[in-house]
Tab-separated table of N, CA, C and O in Angstrom:
chain	number	residue	atom	x	y	z
Y	1	MET	N	116.350	153.194	182.852
Y	1	MET	CA	117.191	154.870	182.786
Y	1	MET	C	117.180	155.881	182.240
Y	1	MET	O	116.876	157.104	181.525
Y	2	GLN	N	117.913	155.529	181.380
Y	2	GLN	CA	119.138	155.749	180.472
Y	2	GLN	C	117.946	156.726	179.001
Y	2	GLN	O	117.978	157.820	179.055
Y	3	GLU	N	116.875	155.912	178.856
Y	3	GLU	CA	115.883	155.927	178.186
Y	3	GLU	C	114.978	157.385	178.170
Y	3	GLU	O	114.677	157.622	177.466
Y	4	ASN	N	114.953	157.250	179.968
Y	4	ASN	CA	113.854	158.762	179.671
Y	4	ASN	C	114.641	159.562	180.072
Y	4	ASN	O	114.324	160.117	179.613
Y	5	LYS	N	116.198	159.666	180.096
Y	5	LYS	CA	116.931	160.797	179.830
Y	5	LYS	C	117.068	161.305	177.889
Y	5	LYS	O	116.911	162.866	178.593
Y	6	ASN	N	117.197	160.869	177.671
Y	6	ASN	CA	117.294	160.862	176.090
Y	6	ASN	C	115.439	161.721	175.896
Y	6	ASN	O	115.455	162.086	175.261
Y	7	GLN	N	114.711	160.840	176.577
Y	7	GLN	CA	113.462	161.159	175.965
Y	7	GLN	C	113.306	162.697	176.791
Y	7	GLN	O	112.401	163.529	176.004
Y	8	ILE	N	113.814	163.132	177.825
Y	8	ILE	CA	113.889	164.269	178.786
Y	8	ILE	C	113.896	164.861	177.630
Y	8	ILE	O	113.564	165.905	177.446
Y	9	SER	N	115.070	165.030	177.556
Y	9	SER	CA	116.341	165.458	175.896
Y	9	SER	C	116.003	166.377	174.963
Y	9	SER	O	115.808	167.306	174.626
Y	10	GLY	N	115.092	165.280	174.895
Y	10	GLY	CA	114.602	165.355	173.748
Y	10	GLY	C	113.903	167.018	173.828
Y	10	GLY	O	112.946	166.949	172.757
Y	11	SER	N	112.743	166.096	174.587
Y	11	SER	CA	110.912	166.901	174.674
Y	11	SER	C	111.472	168.657	175.295
Y	11	SER	O	110.880	169.382	175.413
Y	12	LEU	N	112.626	168.879	176.567
Y	12	LEU	CA	113.337	169.249	175.937
Y	12	LEU	C	114.117	170.810	175.491
Y	12	LEU	O	113.711	172.019	174.845
Y	13	LYS	N	114.328	169.733	174.093
Y	13	LYS	CA	114.362	170.632	172.597
Y	13	LYS	C	113.849	171.158	171.906
Y	13	LYS	O	113.443	172.165	170.944
Y	14	ARG	N	113.012	170.225	171.999
Y	14	ARG	CA	111.181	170.923	171.249
Y	14	ARG	C	110.267	171.992	172.133
Y	14	ARG	O	110.125	172.365	171.600
Y	15	LYS	N	111.010	171.885	172.846
Y	15	LYS	CA	110.174	172.498	174.484
Y	15	LYS	C	110.869	173.681	174.333
Y	15	LYS	O	109.565	174.997	173.316
Y	16	GLU	N	111.449	174.088	173.680
Y	16	GLU	CA	112.609	174.965	173.390
Y	16	GLU	C	112.697	175.901	172.057
Y	16	GLU	O	112.844	176.994	171.785
Y	17	HIS	N	112.620	174.826	170.539
Y	17	HIS	CA	111.817	174.870	169.396
Y	17	HIS	C	110.648	175.376	169.563
Y	17	HIS	O	110.887	176.982	168.536
Y	18	LEU	N	109.918	175.296	170.202
Y	18	LEU	CA	108.337	175.553	170.069
Y	18	LEU	C	108.535	177.454	171.044
Y	18	LEU	O	107.700	178.202	170.129
Y	19	ASP	N	109.003	176.935	172.078
Y	19	ASP	CA	109.064	178.577	173.187
Y	19	ASP	C	109.285	179.865	172.104
Y	19	ASP	O	109.203	180.675	171.424
Y	20	MET	N	110.631	179.379	170.689
Y	20	MET	CA	110.695	180.586	169.768
Y	20	MET	C	110.385	180.473	169.294
Y	20	MET	O	110.535	181.429	168.242
Y	21	MET	N	109.675	179.181	168.444
Y	21	MET	CA	107.666	179.833	167.114
Y	21	MET	C	107.036	180.120	167.590
Y	21	MET	O	106.491	181.360	166.772
Y	22	LEU	N	106.472	180.318	169.344
Y	22	LEU	CA	105.412	181.151	169.670
Y	22	LEU	C	106.247	182.528	169.586
Y	22	LEU	O	105.621	183.633	169.984
Y	23	VAL	N	107.221	183.626	169.974
Y	23	VAL	CA	107.701	184.721	169.608
Y	23	VAL	C	108.112	185.084	167.963
Y	23	VAL	O	107.994	186.330	167.813
Y	24	THR	N	108.397	184.187	167.192
Y	24	THR	CA	108.889	184.283	166.112
Y	24	THR	C	107.713	184.537	164.898
Y	24	THR	O	107.666	184.982	163.784
Y	25	GLU	N	106.741	183.155	165.404
Y	25	GLU	CA	106.025	183.063	163.898
Y	25	GLU	C	104.736	183.112	164.903
Y	25	GLU	O	104.404	184.006	166.247
Y	26	ASP	N	103.693	183.845	163.957
Y	26	ASP	CA	102.530	183.751	163.596
Y	26	ASP	C	101.347	182.988	163.377
Y	26	ASP	O	99.761	183.439	163.323
Y	27	SER	N	101.703	182.901	161.763
Y	27	SER	CA	100.497	182.392	161.132
Y	27	SER	C	100.495	180.686	161.576
Y	27	SER	O	101.544	180.052	161.928
Y	28	PRO	N	99.453	180.501	161.087
Y	28	PRO	CA	98.732	178.345	161.494
Y	28	PRO	C	98.897	177.653	160.573
Y	28	PRO	O	100.109	176.859	160.795
Y	29	TRP	N	99.002	178.393	159.194
Y	29	TRP	CA	99.952	177.473	158.056
Y	29	TRP	C	101.650	177.237	158.312
Y	29	TRP	O	102.208	176.071	159.356
Y	30	SER	N	102.504	178.401	159.257
Y	30	SER	CA	103.876	177.755	160.099
Y	30	SER	C	104.051	176.824	160.793
Y	30	SER	O	104.497	175.602	160.993
Y	31	PHE	N	102.824	176.953	161.827
Y	31	PHE	CA	102.568	176.263	162.911
Y	31	PHE	C	103.320	174.852	161.751
Y	31	PHE	O	103.263	173.680	162.647
Y	32	TYR	N	101.463	174.795	161.689
Y	32	TYR	CA	101.288	172.964	161.216
Y	32	TYR	C	102.379	172.722	160.269
Y	32	TYR	O	102.793	171.464	160.243
Y	33	TYR	N	102.829	173.204	159.267
Y	33	TYR	CA	104.456	172.588	158.818
Y	33	TYR	C	105.811	172.192	159.193
Y	33	TYR	O	106.070	171.275	159.134
Y	34	GLN	N	106.068	173.118	160.681
Y	34	GLN	CA	106.545	173.145	161.287
Y	34	GLN	C	106.090	171.664	161.912
Y	34	GLN	O	107.365	170.114	162.041
Y	35	PHE	N	105.143	171.149	162.600
Y	35	PHE	CA	104.622	169.877	163.363
Y	35	PHE	C	104.661	169.072	162.273
Y	35	PHE	O	104.243	167.194	163.125
Y	36	ASN	N	104.502	168.927	161.421
Y	36	ASN	CA	104.249	168.481	160.092
Y	36	ASN	C	104.645	167.383	159.242
Y	36	ASN	O	105.647	166.782	158.845
Y	37	ASN	N	106.628	168.796	159.159
Y	37	ASN	CA	107.095	168.168	158.488
Y	37	ASN	C	108.577	166.770	159.067
Y	37	ASN	O	109.055	167.418	160.520
Y	38	GLU	N	108.493	166.285	158.541
Y	38	GLU	CA	109.348	165.271	159.394
Y	38	GLU	C	111.064	165.703	159.313
Y	38	GLU	O	112.182	164.769	160.013
Y	39	GLU	N	111.034	166.545	158.917
Y	39	GLU	CA	112.684	166.778	158.756
Y	39	GLU	C	112.431	168.827	160.561
Y	39	GLU	O	113.349	169.172	160.457
Y	40	SER	N	111.344	168.777	160.752
Y	40	SER	CA	111.657	169.692	162.274
Y	40	SER	C	111.791	168.970	163.613
Y	40	SER	O	111.753	167.227	164.079
Y	41	LEU	N	112.262	169.104	164.506
Y	41	LEU	CA	112.255	169.140	165.623
Y	41	LEU	C	111.143	168.934	166.156
Y	41	LEU	O	111.644	167.864	167.164
Y	42	LEU	N	109.966	169.185	165.295
Y	42	LEU	CA	108.972	169.596	166.031
Y	42	LEU	C	108.278	167.777	166.102
Y	42	LEU	O	107.467	167.344	166.515
Y	43	PHE	N	108.923	166.912	164.853
Y	43	PHE	CA	108.074	166.288	164.244
Y	43	PHE	C	108.782	165.113	165.243
Y	43	PHE	O	110.051	164.599	165.293
Y	44	TYR	N	108.740	163.470	165.153
Y	44	TYR	CA	109.112	162.605	165.840
Y	44	TYR	C	108.684	161.307	165.639
Y	44	TYR	O	107.130	161.462	165.394
Y	45	LYS	N	109.304	160.620	165.434
Y	45	LYS	CA	109.033	159.707	164.508
Y	45	LYS	C	109.410	158.145	165.692
Y	45	LYS	O	110.826	157.373	164.742
Y	46	ASP	N	109.364	157.743	166.688
Y	46	ASP	CA	110.258	157.324	167.108
Y	46	ASP	C	109.071	155.887	167.602
Y	46	ASP	O	108.732	155.383	168.789
Y	47	TYR	N	108.324	155.310	166.319
Y	47	TYR	CA	107.320	154.348	166.826
Y	47	TYR	C	107.396	153.778	167.640
Y	47	TYR	O	106.771	152.636	168.455
Y	48	GLN	N	108.201	152.373	167.550
Y	48	GLN	CA	108.723	151.746	168.017
Y	48	GLN	C	108.265	151.559	170.058
Y	48	GLN	O	107.707	150.744	171.144
Y	49	ALA	N	108.772	152.703	170.155
Y	49	ALA	CA	108.829	153.338	172.174
Y	49	ALA	C	107.399	154.433	171.784
Y	49	ALA	O	107.219	154.567	172.878
Y	50	CYS	N	106.667	153.597	171.183
Y	50	CYS	CA	105.137	154.374	171.449
Y	50	CYS	C	105.276	155.618	170.956
Y	50	CYS	O	104.321	156.521	172.078
Y	51	PHE	N	105.843	156.299	170.571
Y	51	PHE	CA	105.644	158.110	170.470
Y	51	PHE	C	105.686	158.377	169.422
Y	51	PHE	O	106.965	157.670	168.535
Y	52	GLY	N	105.477	159.476	169.140
Y	52	GLY	CA	105.894	160.103	167.317
Y	52	GLY	C	104.063	160.564	166.776
Y	52	GLY	O	103.610	160.775	168.138
Y	53	THR	N	104.889	161.378	165.807
Y	53	THR	CA	103.620	162.194	165.392
Y	53	THR	C	102.841	161.439	164.211
Y	53	THR	O	103.438	160.339	163.222
Y	54	LEU	N	101.380	161.119	164.610
Y	54	LEU	CA	100.388	160.019	163.819
Y	54	LEU	C	99.810	160.939	162.408
Y	54	LEU	O	99.779	161.255	161.922
Y	55	HIS	N	100.002	162.812	163.602
Y	55	HIS	CA	99.135	163.851	162.945
Y	55	HIS	C	98.833	164.547	163.117
Y	55	HIS	O	99.140	165.013	164.195
Y	56	THR	N	98.726	164.943	161.941
Y	56	THR	CA	99.025	167.379	162.950
Y	56	THR	C	97.544	167.670	162.595
Y	56	THR	O	96.537	168.243	162.143
Y	57	VAL	N	97.054	168.581	164.424
Y	57	VAL	CA	95.685	169.146	163.443
Y	57	VAL	C	96.184	170.656	164.277
Y	57	VAL	O	97.148	171.043	165.674
Y	58	VAL	N	95.864	172.115	163.988
Y	58	VAL	CA	96.152	172.760	164.175
Y	58	VAL	C	94.909	173.967	164.234
Y	58	VAL	O	94.171	174.369	163.108
Y	59	TYR	N	94.286	174.715	165.041
Y	59	TYR	CA	93.125	175.609	165.908
Y	59	TYR	C	93.779	176.614	165.208
Y	59	TYR	O	94.553	177.468	165.863
Y	60	SER	N	93.098	177.625	164.788
Y	60	SER	CA	93.103	179.292	165.226
Y	60	SER	C	91.768	179.525	164.486
Y	60	SER	O	91.045	179.925	163.948
Y	61	PRO	N	92.193	180.825	166.401
Y	61	PRO	CA	90.783	180.937	166.752
Y	61	PRO	C	90.658	181.359	164.842
Y	61	PRO	O	89.439	182.243	165.873
Y	62	LYS	N	91.178	183.048	164.852
Y	62	LYS	CA	91.329	183.918	164.610
Y	62	LYS	C	90.538	183.814	163.039
Y	62	LYS	O	89.512	184.517	162.997
Y	63	GLU	N	90.637	182.488	162.720
Y	63	GLU	CA	90.235	182.486	161.454
Y	63	GLU	C	89.394	181.097	161.726
Y	63	GLU	O	87.956	179.868	160.816
Y	64	LEU	N	88.518	180.865	161.981
Y	64	LEU	CA	88.376	179.517	163.172
Y	64	LEU	C	87.713	178.453	162.224
Y	64	LEU	O	87.059	177.772	161.524
Y	65	SER	N	89.241	177.795	162.067
Y	65	SER	CA	89.164	176.838	160.984
Y	65	SER	C	90.409	176.179	162.252
Y	65	SER	O	91.435	176.203	162.709
Y	66	LEU	N	89.938	174.931	161.011
Y	66	LEU	CA	91.684	173.424	161.324
Y	66	LEU	C	92.336	173.440	160.121
Y	66	LEU	O	91.912	173.372	159.617
Y	67	ILE	N	93.369	173.377	160.604
Y	67	ILE	CA	94.554	172.835	159.185
Y	67	ILE	C	94.451	171.372	160.063
Y	67	ILE	O	94.931	171.050	161.143
Y	68	VAL	N	94.953	170.207	159.118
Y	68	VAL	CA	94.414	168.518	159.766
Y	68	VAL	C	95.473	168.115	158.329
Y	68	VAL	O	95.257	167.906	157.800
Y	69	GLY	N	96.099	166.685	159.106
Y	69	GLY	CA	96.634	166.395	158.149
Y	69	GLY	C	97.187	164.890	159.195
Y	69	GLY	O	97.708	165.164	160.612
Y	70	ALA	N	97.824	163.476	158.153
Y	70	ALA	CA	97.113	162.883	158.645
Y	70	ALA	C	99.135	162.340	158.049
Y	70	ALA	O	99.242	162.244	157.493
Y	71	GLY	N	99.940	161.872	158.805
Y	71	GLY	CA	102.100	161.098	159.457
Y	71	GLY	C	102.704	162.034	158.021
Y	71	GLY	O	102.238	163.567	158.233
Y	72	GLU	N	103.474	162.709	157.957
Y	72	GLU	CA	104.117	163.339	158.038
Y	72	GLU	C	104.166	164.055	156.445
Y	72	GLU	O	103.660	162.885	155.337
Y	73	ASN	N	104.439	165.341	156.130
Y	73	ASN	CA	104.244	166.576	155.422
Y	73	ASN	C	103.363	165.966	154.325
Y	73	ASN	O	103.437	166.605	153.170
Y	74	TYR	N	102.346	165.625	154.699
Y	74	TYR	CA	100.787	165.648	154.422
Y	74	TYR	C	100.821	166.986	153.939
Y	74	TYR	O	100.462	167.579	154.703
Y	75	VAL	N	99.941	166.929	152.765
Y	75	VAL	CA	99.214	168.467	152.181
Y	75	VAL	C	97.655	168.948	153.382
Y	75	VAL	O	97.400	167.507	153.750
Y	76	PRO	N	97.954	170.051	153.457
Y	76	PRO	CA	96.599	169.489	154.986
Y	76	PRO	C	95.392	170.030	154.114
Y	76	PRO	O	95.109	170.516	152.834
Y	77	ARG	N	94.684	169.881	154.929
Y	77	ARG	CA	93.219	169.837	154.548
Y	77	ARG	C	92.880	170.962	155.694
Y	77	ARG	O	93.224	171.190	157.633
Y	78	ILE	N	91.702	171.799	155.193
Y	78	ILE	CA	91.335	172.509	156.477
Y	78	ILE	C	89.557	171.952	156.536
Y	78	ILE	O	89.150	172.018	155.648
Y	79	PHE	N	89.221	172.782	157.484
Y	79	PHE	CA	87.501	172.473	157.873
Y	79	PHE	C	87.486	173.388	158.414
Y	79	PHE	O	88.195	174.342	159.224
Y	80	THR	N	86.101	175.175	157.879
Y	80	THR	CA	86.179	176.001	158.971
Y	80	THR	C	84.655	176.100	159.391
Y	80	THR	O	83.549	176.082	158.717
Y	81	PHE	N	84.945	176.126	160.722
Y	81	PHE	CA	83.826	176.575	161.468
Y	81	PHE	C	82.648	178.103	160.901
Y	81	PHE	O	82.064	177.042	161.237
Y	82	LYS	N	83.482	178.671	160.513
Y	82	LYS	CA	82.246	179.238	160.396
Y	82	LYS	C	81.647	178.883	159.250
Y	82	LYS	O	79.972	178.601	159.434
Y	83	ASP	N	82.090	178.464	158.206
Y	83	ASP	CA	81.573	177.827	156.795
Y	83	ASP	C	80.250	177.275	157.639
Y	83	ASP	O	78.613	176.718	157.368
Y	84	TYR	N	81.019	176.216	158.775
Y	84	TYR	CA	79.805	175.425	158.955
Y	84	TYR	C	78.606	175.301	160.381
Y	84	TYR	O	77.394	175.635	160.238
Y	85	VAL	N	78.320	176.896	161.243
Y	85	VAL	CA	78.341	177.329	161.747
Y	85	VAL	C	77.270	178.426	161.009
Y	85	VAL	O	76.416	178.599	161.585
Y	86	ASN	N	77.420	178.732	159.931
Y	86	ASN	CA	76.728	179.573	159.141
Y	86	ASN	C	75.665	178.465	158.149
Y	86	ASN	O	74.911	178.978	156.716
Y	87	GLY	N	75.498	177.085	158.578
Y	87	GLY	CA	74.997	176.602	157.340
Y	87	GLY	C	75.316	175.833	156.857
Y	87	GLY	O	74.388	174.816	155.868
Y	88	ARG	N	77.150	176.204	156.245
Y	88	ARG	CA	77.332	175.105	155.374
Y	88	ARG	C	77.227	174.086	155.168
Y	88	ARG	O	78.201	173.771	156.029
Y	89	PRO	N	77.637	172.835	154.746
Y	89	PRO	CA	77.595	171.800	154.788
Y	89	PRO	C	79.105	171.555	154.562
Y	89	PRO	O	80.051	172.085	153.975
Y	90	ILE	N	79.389	170.159	155.168
Y	90	ILE	CA	80.779	170.210	155.174
Y	90	ILE	C	81.328	169.293	154.147
Y	90	ILE	O	80.458	168.567	153.858
Y	91	THR	N	82.121	169.204	153.353
Y	91	THR	CA	82.362	168.962	151.990
Y	91	THR	C	82.589	166.809	152.298
Y	91	THR	O	83.856	167.401	152.539
Y	92	SER	N	82.522	166.059	151.599
Y	92	SER	CA	83.425	165.148	151.850
Y	92	SER	C	85.421	165.586	151.548
Y	92	SER	O	85.776	164.966	151.767
Y	93	GLY	N	85.950	167.057	150.994
Y	93	GLY	CA	86.008	166.623	150.210
Y	93	GLY	C	87.596	166.528	151.884
Y	93	GLY	O	89.066	166.996	151.378
Y	94	VAL	N	86.513	167.540	152.867
Y	94	VAL	CA	87.525	168.025	153.759
Y	94	VAL	C	87.994	167.053	154.521
Y	94	VAL	O	89.020	167.060	155.207
Y	95	LEU	N	87.644	166.841	155.091
Y	95	LEU	CA	87.882	165.239	156.081
Y	95	LEU	C	87.581	163.805	154.817
Y	95	LEU	O	87.337	163.477	154.337
Y	96	ILE	N	88.952	163.306	155.504
Y	96	ILE	CA	89.444	162.010	155.359
Y	96	ILE	C	89.488	161.100	155.923
Y	96	ILE	O	89.451	160.822	157.836
Y	97	LYS	N	89.553	159.930	156.042
Y	97	LYS	CA	90.108	158.643	157.091
Y	97	LYS	C	91.593	158.120	156.086
Y	97	LYS	O	91.504	157.681	154.694
Y	98	ALA	N	92.105	157.457	157.018
Y	98	ALA	CA	93.463	157.385	156.077
Y	98	ALA	C	93.396	155.540	157.193
Y	98	ALA	O	93.894	155.381	158.705
Y	99	ARG	N	94.135	155.163	156.545
Y	99	ARG	CA	94.903	153.483	156.602
Y	99	ARG	C	96.011	153.397	157.465
Y	99	ARG	O	96.365	153.654	155.765
Y	100	LEU	N	96.476	153.122	158.315
Y	100	LEU	CA	98.483	153.129	157.841
Y	100	LEU	C	98.634	151.699	157.930
Y	100	LEU	O	98.200	151.310	159.368
Y	101	THR	N	99.433	151.312	157.403
Y	101	THR	CA	100.023	149.878	156.885
Y	101	THR	C	101.873	149.790	157.924
Y	101	THR	O	101.743	151.573	157.753
Y	102	ASP	N	103.305	148.648	157.940
Y	102	ASP	CA	104.257	148.635	158.038
Y	102	ASP	C	104.373	150.540	156.903
Y	102	ASP	O	104.915	151.201	158.035
Y	103	ASN	N	104.694	150.087	155.772
Y	103	ASN	CA	105.370	151.748	154.733
Y	103	ASN	C	104.442	152.209	154.057
Y	103	ASN	O	104.891	152.769	152.926
Y	104	THR	N	102.903	151.516	154.254
Y	104	THR	CA	102.454	152.240	152.307
Y	104	THR	C	100.806	152.729	153.554
Y	104	THR	O	100.800	153.058	154.685
Y	105	ARG	N	100.660	153.902	152.849
Y	105	ARG	CA	99.741	154.629	153.500
Y	105	ARG	C	98.189	154.905	152.540
Y	105	ARG	O	98.839	154.560	150.926
Y	106	SER	N	97.283	154.439	152.901
Y	106	SER	CA	96.127	154.597	151.665
Y	106	SER	C	94.837	154.857	152.227
Y	106	SER	O	94.379	155.744	153.270
Y	107	TYR	N	94.481	156.549	151.555
Y	107	TYR	CA	93.531	157.465	151.520
Y	107	TYR	C	91.592	156.800	150.636
Y	107	TYR	O	92.341	156.636	150.053
Y	108	SER	N	91.269	157.246	151.820
Y	108	SER	CA	89.510	156.844	150.732
Y	108	SER	C	88.599	158.281	151.788
Y	108	SER	O	88.822	158.868	152.150
């Protein structure tokens, strides 16, 4: 029961932080970095309880793009729908495969 109270309390703090961001921030990049930064209230790392941030994806309808990152503090990759719709192929550098193990990460 106490664990549920702790989870709810943390969720409410993150919701309050997010509500404040919705008023003060308008850049998809600021949202990406808030969700992907391990120091942020929005980033959560309680993997033992099967709860936490595995990846961050921000969709920008204005720019028709996705900002994508795997793991904390990850340099984002961008996927632009506008280019794809206009017939430009997706380059291999845009999409990544990540394999996460205990404390190591490898990308290909």
